[in-house]
């Protein structure tokens, strides 16, 4: 039988209220009756898109990005992603981010799942969406956003994950999902863009 591991907030303090993130320190009651402090960041949530391009040989190619990430001082290979605006549906966000960052729209969409990339200190969640039947249009990058869009094979992505070139947690999870979908182990419920 599972034990109740819930921690109960006794009181809290706001440490930082930024334009994007908010940081808090709470005192909590532990399951054994003791107390502890928990510092965490409140994040609005995000989406990630695994965009599948159909190549001439029938094998899928992936739309990826290279973007400089200031906190780690590195250019990172990632799937397209972005934060959810207040009140925005996650699929609407996925469509918006795919178009803004890559210029692509998709004929079909499938929700894969959700991940919590840093559960120890953040409320962030990322909804994972797959997109296919892509049509290229014009990108609409946010002001101050600089990224390079490129395509790669699934084999190339898996090699980059294996050798440490891909270190972004959401992209590693996207590769994991992709590998299982392509192997037929996991299925996706594809829906036409007009029905979603």
PDB file of C-alpha atoms in Angstrom:
ATOM      1  CA  UNK A   1       0.000   0.000   0.000  1.00  0.00           C
ATOM      2  CA  UNK A   2       1.306   3.449  -0.939  1.00  0.00           C
ATOM      3  CA  UNK A   3       2.032   5.972   1.789  1.00  0.00           C
ATOM      4  CA  UNK A   4       0.754   9.556   1.690  1.00  0.00           C
ATOM      5  CA  UNK A   5       3.822  11.588   0.683  1.00  0.00           C
ATOM      6  CA  UNK A   6       1.984  14.915   0.385  1.00  0.00           C
ATOM      7  CA  UNK A   7       3.675  18.036   1.733  1.00  0.00           C
ATOM      8  CA  UNK A   8       1.313  20.751   3.013  1.00  0.00           C
ATOM      9  CA  UNK A   9       2.095  24.464   2.680  1.00  0.00           C
ATOM     10  CA  UNK A  10       2.217  26.296   6.020  1.00  0.00           C
ATOM     11  CA  UNK A  11       3.145  29.723   4.627  1.00  0.00           C
ATOM     12  CA  UNK A  12       5.014  31.208   1.705  1.00  0.00           C
ATOM     13  CA  UNK A  13       6.988  34.187   0.534  1.00  0.00           C
ATOM     14  CA  UNK A  14       7.402  35.656  -2.957  1.00  0.00           C
ATOM     15  CA  UNK A  15      11.101  36.036  -3.756  1.00  0.00           C
ATOM     16  CA  UNK A  16      10.859  37.431  -7.301  1.00  0.00           C
ATOM     17  CA  UNK A  17       8.060  38.530  -9.574  1.00  0.00           C
ATOM     18  CA  UNK A  18       9.561  38.779 -13.030  1.00  0.00           C
ATOM     19  CA  UNK A  19       7.882  39.427 -16.340  1.00  0.00           C
ATOM     20  CA  UNK A  20       7.931  35.718 -17.153  1.00  0.00           C
ATOM     21  CA  UNK A  21       8.832  33.721 -14.028  1.00  0.00           C
ATOM     22  CA  UNK A  22       7.910  34.054 -10.365  1.00  0.00           C
ATOM     23  CA  UNK A  23      10.023  32.532  -7.562  1.00  0.00           C
ATOM     24  CA  UNK A  24       8.684  31.512  -4.144  1.00  0.00           C
ATOM     25  CA  UNK A  25       9.911  30.051  -0.860  1.00  0.00           C
ATOM     26  CA  UNK A  26       7.340  28.044   1.125  1.00  0.00           C
ATOM     27  CA  UNK A  27       7.533  26.347   4.484  1.00  0.00           C
ATOM     28  CA  UNK A  28       5.848  22.938   4.307  1.00  0.00           C
ATOM     29  CA  UNK A  29       4.717  20.253   6.725  1.00  0.00           C
ATOM     30  CA  UNK A  30       6.368  16.944   5.823  1.00  0.00           C
ATOM     31  CA  UNK A  31       4.652  13.536   5.955  1.00  0.00           C
ATOM     32  CA  UNK A  32       6.473  12.718   9.232  1.00  0.00           C
ATOM     33  CA  UNK A  33       5.266  15.960  10.880  1.00  0.00           C
ATOM     34  CA  UNK A  34       8.526  17.871  10.456  1.00  0.00           C
ATOM     35  CA  UNK A  35       8.940  21.047   8.415  1.00  0.00           C
ATOM     36  CA  UNK A  36      11.140  22.071   5.518  1.00  0.00           C
ATOM     37  CA  UNK A  37      11.571  24.914   3.049  1.00  0.00           C
ATOM     38  CA  UNK A  38      10.804  24.551  -0.654  1.00  0.00           C
ATOM     39  CA  UNK A  39      11.976  27.096  -3.231  1.00  0.00           C
ATOM     40  CA  UNK A  40      10.354  26.899  -6.638  1.00  0.00           C
ATOM     41  CA  UNK A  41       9.554  28.802  -9.817  1.00  0.00           C
ATOM     42  CA  UNK A  42       6.038  29.253 -11.158  1.00  0.00           C
ATOM     43  CA  UNK A  43       5.990  28.856 -14.951  1.00  0.00           C
ATOM     44  CA  UNK A  44       2.975  29.366 -17.263  1.00  0.00           C
ATOM     45  CA  UNK A  45       3.483  26.088 -19.154  1.00  0.00           C
ATOM     46  CA  UNK A  46       4.617  25.441 -22.703  1.00  0.00           C
ATOM     47  CA  UNK A  47       4.222  23.259 -25.763  1.00  0.00           C
ATOM     48  CA  UNK A  48       6.696  21.400 -27.954  1.00  0.00           C
ATOM     49  CA  UNK A  49       6.032  20.280 -31.519  1.00  0.00           C
ATOM     50  CA  UNK A  50       7.597  17.250 -33.248  1.00  0.00           C
ATOM     51  CA  UNK A  51       7.151  18.312 -36.921  1.00  0.00           C
ATOM     52  CA  UNK A  52       7.354  15.484 -39.460  1.00  0.00           C
ATOM     53  CA  UNK A  53       8.252  16.314 -43.069  1.00  0.00           C
ATOM     54  CA  UNK A  54       7.685  13.627 -45.691  1.00  0.00           C
ATOM     55  CA  UNK A  55      10.874  13.236 -47.710  1.00  0.00           C
ATOM     56  CA  UNK A  56      10.965  12.108 -51.354  1.00  0.00           C
ATOM     57  CA  UNK A  57      12.064   8.605 -50.291  1.00  0.00           C
ATOM     58  CA  UNK A  58       9.093   8.311 -47.901  1.00  0.00           C
ATOM     59  CA  UNK A  59      11.210   8.490 -44.745  1.00  0.00           C
ATOM     60  CA  UNK A  60      10.253  11.272 -42.358  1.00  0.00           C
ATOM     61  CA  UNK A  61      12.542  14.234 -41.843  1.00  0.00           C
ATOM     62  CA  UNK A  62      12.285  16.336 -38.721  1.00  0.00           C
ATOM     63  CA  UNK A  63      12.084  20.100 -38.474  1.00  0.00           C
ATOM     64  CA  UNK A  64      14.498  21.247 -35.758  1.00  0.00           C
ATOM     65  CA  UNK A  65      16.000  24.488 -34.512  1.00  0.00           C
ATOM     66  CA  UNK A  66      19.317  25.770 -33.270  1.00  0.00           C
ATOM     67  CA  UNK A  67      18.903  28.497 -30.658  1.00  0.00           C
ATOM     68  CA  UNK A  68      21.329  30.156 -28.274  1.00  0.00           C
ATOM     69  CA  UNK A  69      20.195  29.625 -24.679  1.00  0.00           C
ATOM     70  CA  UNK A  70      21.706  32.272 -22.450  1.00  0.00           C
ATOM     71  CA  UNK A  71      21.444  30.473 -19.064  1.00  0.00           C
ATOM     72  CA  UNK A  72      23.654  27.589 -20.301  1.00  0.00           C
ATOM     73  CA  UNK A  73      25.740  29.777 -22.663  1.00  0.00           C
ATOM     74  CA  UNK A  74      25.312  27.343 -25.574  1.00  0.00           C
ATOM     75  CA  UNK A  75      23.546  26.973 -28.895  1.00  0.00           C
ATOM     76  CA  UNK A  76      21.069  24.134 -28.380  1.00  0.00           C
ATOM     77  CA  UNK A  77      19.363  21.796 -30.875  1.00  0.00           C
ATOM     78  CA  UNK A  78      15.634  21.682 -30.099  1.00  0.00           C
ATOM     79  CA  UNK A  79      12.212  20.882 -31.436  1.00  0.00           C
ATOM     80  CA  UNK A  80      10.063  24.020 -31.897  1.00  0.00           C
ATOM     81  CA  UNK A  81       8.493  25.071 -28.602  1.00  0.00           C
ATOM     82  CA  UNK A  82       7.163  28.017 -26.695  1.00  0.00           C
ATOM     83  CA  UNK A  83       5.240  29.200 -23.681  1.00  0.00           C
ATOM     84  CA  UNK A  84       1.472  29.235 -23.462  1.00  0.00           C
ATOM     85  CA  UNK A  85      -0.144  32.669 -23.396  1.00  0.00           C
ATOM     86  CA  UNK A  86      -2.755  33.343 -20.666  1.00  0.00           C
ATOM     87  CA  UNK A  87      -5.993  31.538 -21.547  1.00  0.00           C
ATOM     88  CA  UNK A  88      -4.491  29.956 -24.676  1.00  0.00           C
ATOM     89  CA  UNK A  89      -5.385  26.375 -25.632  1.00  0.00           C
ATOM     90  CA  UNK A  90      -2.306  24.133 -25.928  1.00  0.00           C
ATOM     91  CA  UNK A  91      -3.038  23.119 -29.525  1.00  0.00           C
ATOM     92  CA  UNK A  92      -3.542  26.760 -30.500  1.00  0.00           C
ATOM     93  CA  UNK A  93      -0.182  27.473 -28.883  1.00  0.00           C
ATOM     94  CA  UNK A  94       1.439  24.577 -30.766  1.00  0.00           C
ATOM     95  CA  UNK A  95       0.088  25.854 -34.077  1.00  0.00           C
ATOM     96  CA  UNK A  96       1.192  29.411 -33.301  1.00  0.00           C
ATOM     97  CA  UNK A  97       4.702  28.418 -32.220  1.00  0.00           C
ATOM     98  CA  UNK A  98       5.256  26.134 -35.220  1.00  0.00           C
ATOM     99  CA  UNK A  99       4.268  28.924 -37.611  1.00  0.00           C
ATOM    100  CA  UNK A 100       6.110  31.711 -35.778  1.00  0.00           C
ATOM    101  CA  UNK A 101       9.379  29.826 -35.357  1.00  0.00           C
ATOM    102  CA  UNK A 102       9.556  27.677 -38.504  1.00  0.00           C
ATOM    103  CA  UNK A 103       7.028  29.075 -40.989  1.00  0.00           C
ATOM    104  CA  UNK A 104       5.264  25.702 -41.232  1.00  0.00           C
ATOM    105  CA  UNK A 105       1.561  24.934 -40.875  1.00  0.00           C
ATOM    106  CA  UNK A 106       0.350  21.341 -40.443  1.00  0.00           C
ATOM    107  CA  UNK A 107      -2.524  19.406 -42.020  1.00  0.00           C
ATOM    108  CA  UNK A 108      -2.756  16.982 -39.057  1.00  0.00           C
ATOM    109  CA  UNK A 109      -2.013  17.133 -35.332  1.00  0.00           C
ATOM    110  CA  UNK A 110      -1.734  14.544 -32.558  1.00  0.00           C
ATOM    111  CA  UNK A 111      -1.233  15.125 -28.837  1.00  0.00           C
ATOM    112  CA  UNK A 112       1.393  12.768 -27.448  1.00  0.00           C
ATOM    113  CA  UNK A 113       1.447  13.658 -23.744  1.00  0.00           C
ATOM    114  CA  UNK A 114       2.849  15.991 -21.142  1.00  0.00           C
ATOM    115  CA  UNK A 115       6.192  16.249 -19.387  1.00  0.00           C
ATOM    116  CA  UNK A 116       7.448  18.090 -16.304  1.00  0.00           C
ATOM    117  CA  UNK A 117      11.064  18.970 -17.145  1.00  0.00           C
ATOM    118  CA  UNK A 118      12.272  20.176 -13.717  1.00  0.00           C
ATOM    119  CA  UNK A 119       9.927  18.852 -11.004  1.00  0.00           C
ATOM    120  CA  UNK A 120      12.342  19.632  -8.168  1.00  0.00           C
ATOM    121  CA  UNK A 121      12.001  23.396  -8.518  1.00  0.00           C
ATOM    122  CA  UNK A 122       9.446  24.421 -11.150  1.00  0.00           C
ATOM    123  CA  UNK A 123       5.735  24.113 -11.927  1.00  0.00           C
ATOM    124  CA  UNK A 124       6.550  24.010 -15.649  1.00  0.00           C
ATOM    125  CA  UNK A 125       4.750  21.485 -17.828  1.00  0.00           C
ATOM    126  CA  UNK A 126       5.212  20.956 -21.563  1.00  0.00           C
ATOM    127  CA  UNK A 127       2.510  19.476 -23.785  1.00  0.00           C
ATOM    128  CA  UNK A 128       4.010  17.357 -26.580  1.00  0.00           C
ATOM    129  CA  UNK A 129       2.336  17.585 -30.001  1.00  0.00           C
ATOM    130  CA  UNK A 130       3.171  15.876 -33.297  1.00  0.00           C
ATOM    131  CA  UNK A 131       2.458  17.638 -36.604  1.00  0.00           C
ATOM    132  CA  UNK A 132       2.494  16.264 -40.152  1.00  0.00           C
ATOM    133  CA  UNK A 133       1.385  17.291 -43.624  1.00  0.00           C
ATOM    134  CA  UNK A 134       3.544  20.389 -43.362  1.00  0.00           C
ATOM    135  CA  UNK A 135       3.363  23.380 -45.694  1.00  0.00           C
ATOM    136  CA  UNK A 136       6.073  26.028 -45.578  1.00  0.00           C
ATOM    137  CA  UNK A 137       5.115  29.674 -45.328  1.00  0.00           C
ATOM    138  CA  UNK A 138       6.721  32.714 -43.732  1.00  0.00           C
ATOM    139  CA  UNK A 139       8.169  32.725 -40.219  1.00  0.00           C
ATOM    140  CA  UNK A 140       7.013  35.310 -37.685  1.00  0.00           C
ATOM    141  CA  UNK A 141       9.714  35.356 -35.031  1.00  0.00           C
ATOM    142  CA  UNK A 142       9.134  37.314 -31.832  1.00  0.00           C
ATOM    143  CA  UNK A 143      11.172  40.472 -31.386  1.00  0.00           C
ATOM    144  CA  UNK A 144      14.593  39.530 -30.005  1.00  0.00           C
ATOM    145  CA  UNK A 145      14.221  35.878 -31.070  1.00  0.00           C
ATOM    146  CA  UNK A 146      17.012  34.453 -33.219  1.00  0.00           C
ATOM    147  CA  UNK A 147      17.058  30.829 -34.318  1.00  0.00           C
ATOM    148  CA  UNK A 148      18.082  28.677 -37.252  1.00  0.00           C
ATOM    149  CA  UNK A 149      15.587  26.158 -38.679  1.00  0.00           C
ATOM    150  CA  UNK A 150      16.919  22.993 -40.319  1.00  0.00           C
ATOM    151  CA  UNK A 151      15.843  19.432 -41.087  1.00  0.00           C
ATOM    152  CA  UNK A 152      17.381  16.135 -40.058  1.00  0.00           C
ATOM    153  CA  UNK A 153      16.645  12.440 -40.301  1.00  0.00           C
ATOM    154  CA  UNK A 154      15.451  10.462 -37.306  1.00  0.00           C
ATOM    155  CA  UNK A 155      18.793   8.619 -37.346  1.00  0.00           C
ATOM    156  CA  UNK A 156      20.707  11.887 -37.135  1.00  0.00           C
ATOM    157  CA  UNK A 157      18.601  13.078 -34.201  1.00  0.00           C
ATOM    158  CA  UNK A 158      19.080   9.797 -32.338  1.00  0.00           C
ATOM    159  CA  UNK A 159      22.853   9.970 -32.914  1.00  0.00           C
ATOM    160  CA  UNK A 160      22.941  13.539 -31.551  1.00  0.00           C
ATOM    161  CA  UNK A 161      20.948  12.414 -28.496  1.00  0.00           C
ATOM    162  CA  UNK A 162      23.305   9.498 -27.947  1.00  0.00           C
ATOM    163  CA  UNK A 163      26.542  11.478 -28.319  1.00  0.00           C
ATOM    164  CA  UNK A 164      25.441  14.437 -26.196  1.00  0.00           C
ATOM    165  CA  UNK A 165      24.891  17.051 -28.913  1.00  0.00           C
ATOM    166  CA  UNK A 166      21.199  17.161 -27.895  1.00  0.00           C
ATOM    167  CA  UNK A 167      20.928  17.924 -24.185  1.00  0.00           C
ATOM    168  CA  UNK A 168      17.577  19.731 -24.104  1.00  0.00           C
ATOM    169  CA  UNK A 169      15.217  17.636 -21.927  1.00  0.00           C
ATOM    170  CA  UNK A 170      12.074  18.271 -23.968  1.00  0.00           C
ATOM    171  CA  UNK A 171      13.827  17.351 -27.214  1.00  0.00           C
ATOM    172  CA  UNK A 172      15.190  14.153 -25.661  1.00  0.00           C
ATOM    173  CA  UNK A 173      11.626  13.258 -24.593  1.00  0.00           C
ATOM    174  CA  UNK A 174      10.366  14.138 -28.086  1.00  0.00           C
ATOM    175  CA  UNK A 175      12.976  11.789 -29.574  1.00  0.00           C
ATOM    176  CA  UNK A 176      11.857   9.058 -27.167  1.00  0.00           C
ATOM    177  CA  UNK A 177       8.222   9.500 -28.233  1.00  0.00           C
ATOM    178  CA  UNK A 178       9.220   9.608 -31.900  1.00  0.00           C
ATOM    179  CA  UNK A 179      11.253   6.417 -31.632  1.00  0.00           C
ATOM    180  CA  UNK A 180       8.298   4.552 -30.098  1.00  0.00           C
ATOM    181  CA  UNK A 181       5.785   5.947 -32.613  1.00  0.00           C
ATOM    182  CA  UNK A 182       7.971   5.008 -35.591  1.00  0.00           C
ATOM    183  CA  UNK A 183       8.562   1.523 -34.139  1.00  0.00           C
ATOM    184  CA  UNK A 184       4.791   1.028 -33.859  1.00  0.00           C
ATOM    185  CA  UNK A 185       5.025   0.552 -30.091  1.00  0.00           C
ATOM    186  CA  UNK A 186       3.001   3.693 -29.346  1.00  0.00           C
ATOM    187  CA  UNK A 187       0.183   5.108 -31.441  1.00  0.00           C
ATOM    188  CA  UNK A 188      -1.020   8.641 -31.992  1.00  0.00           C
ATOM    189  CA  UNK A 189      -4.581   9.827 -32.570  1.00  0.00           C
ATOM    190  CA  UNK A 190      -4.130  12.034 -35.629  1.00  0.00           C
ATOM    191  CA  UNK A 191      -6.779  14.669 -36.286  1.00  0.00           C
ATOM    192  CA  UNK A 192      -7.174  16.974 -39.267  1.00  0.00           C
ATOM    193  CA  UNK A 193      -6.227  20.524 -38.427  1.00  0.00           C
ATOM    194  CA  UNK A 194      -9.793  21.649 -39.173  1.00  0.00           C
ATOM    195  CA  UNK A 195     -11.182  19.250 -36.526  1.00  0.00           C
ATOM    196  CA  UNK A 196      -8.769  20.138 -33.721  1.00  0.00           C
TER     197      UNK A 196
END
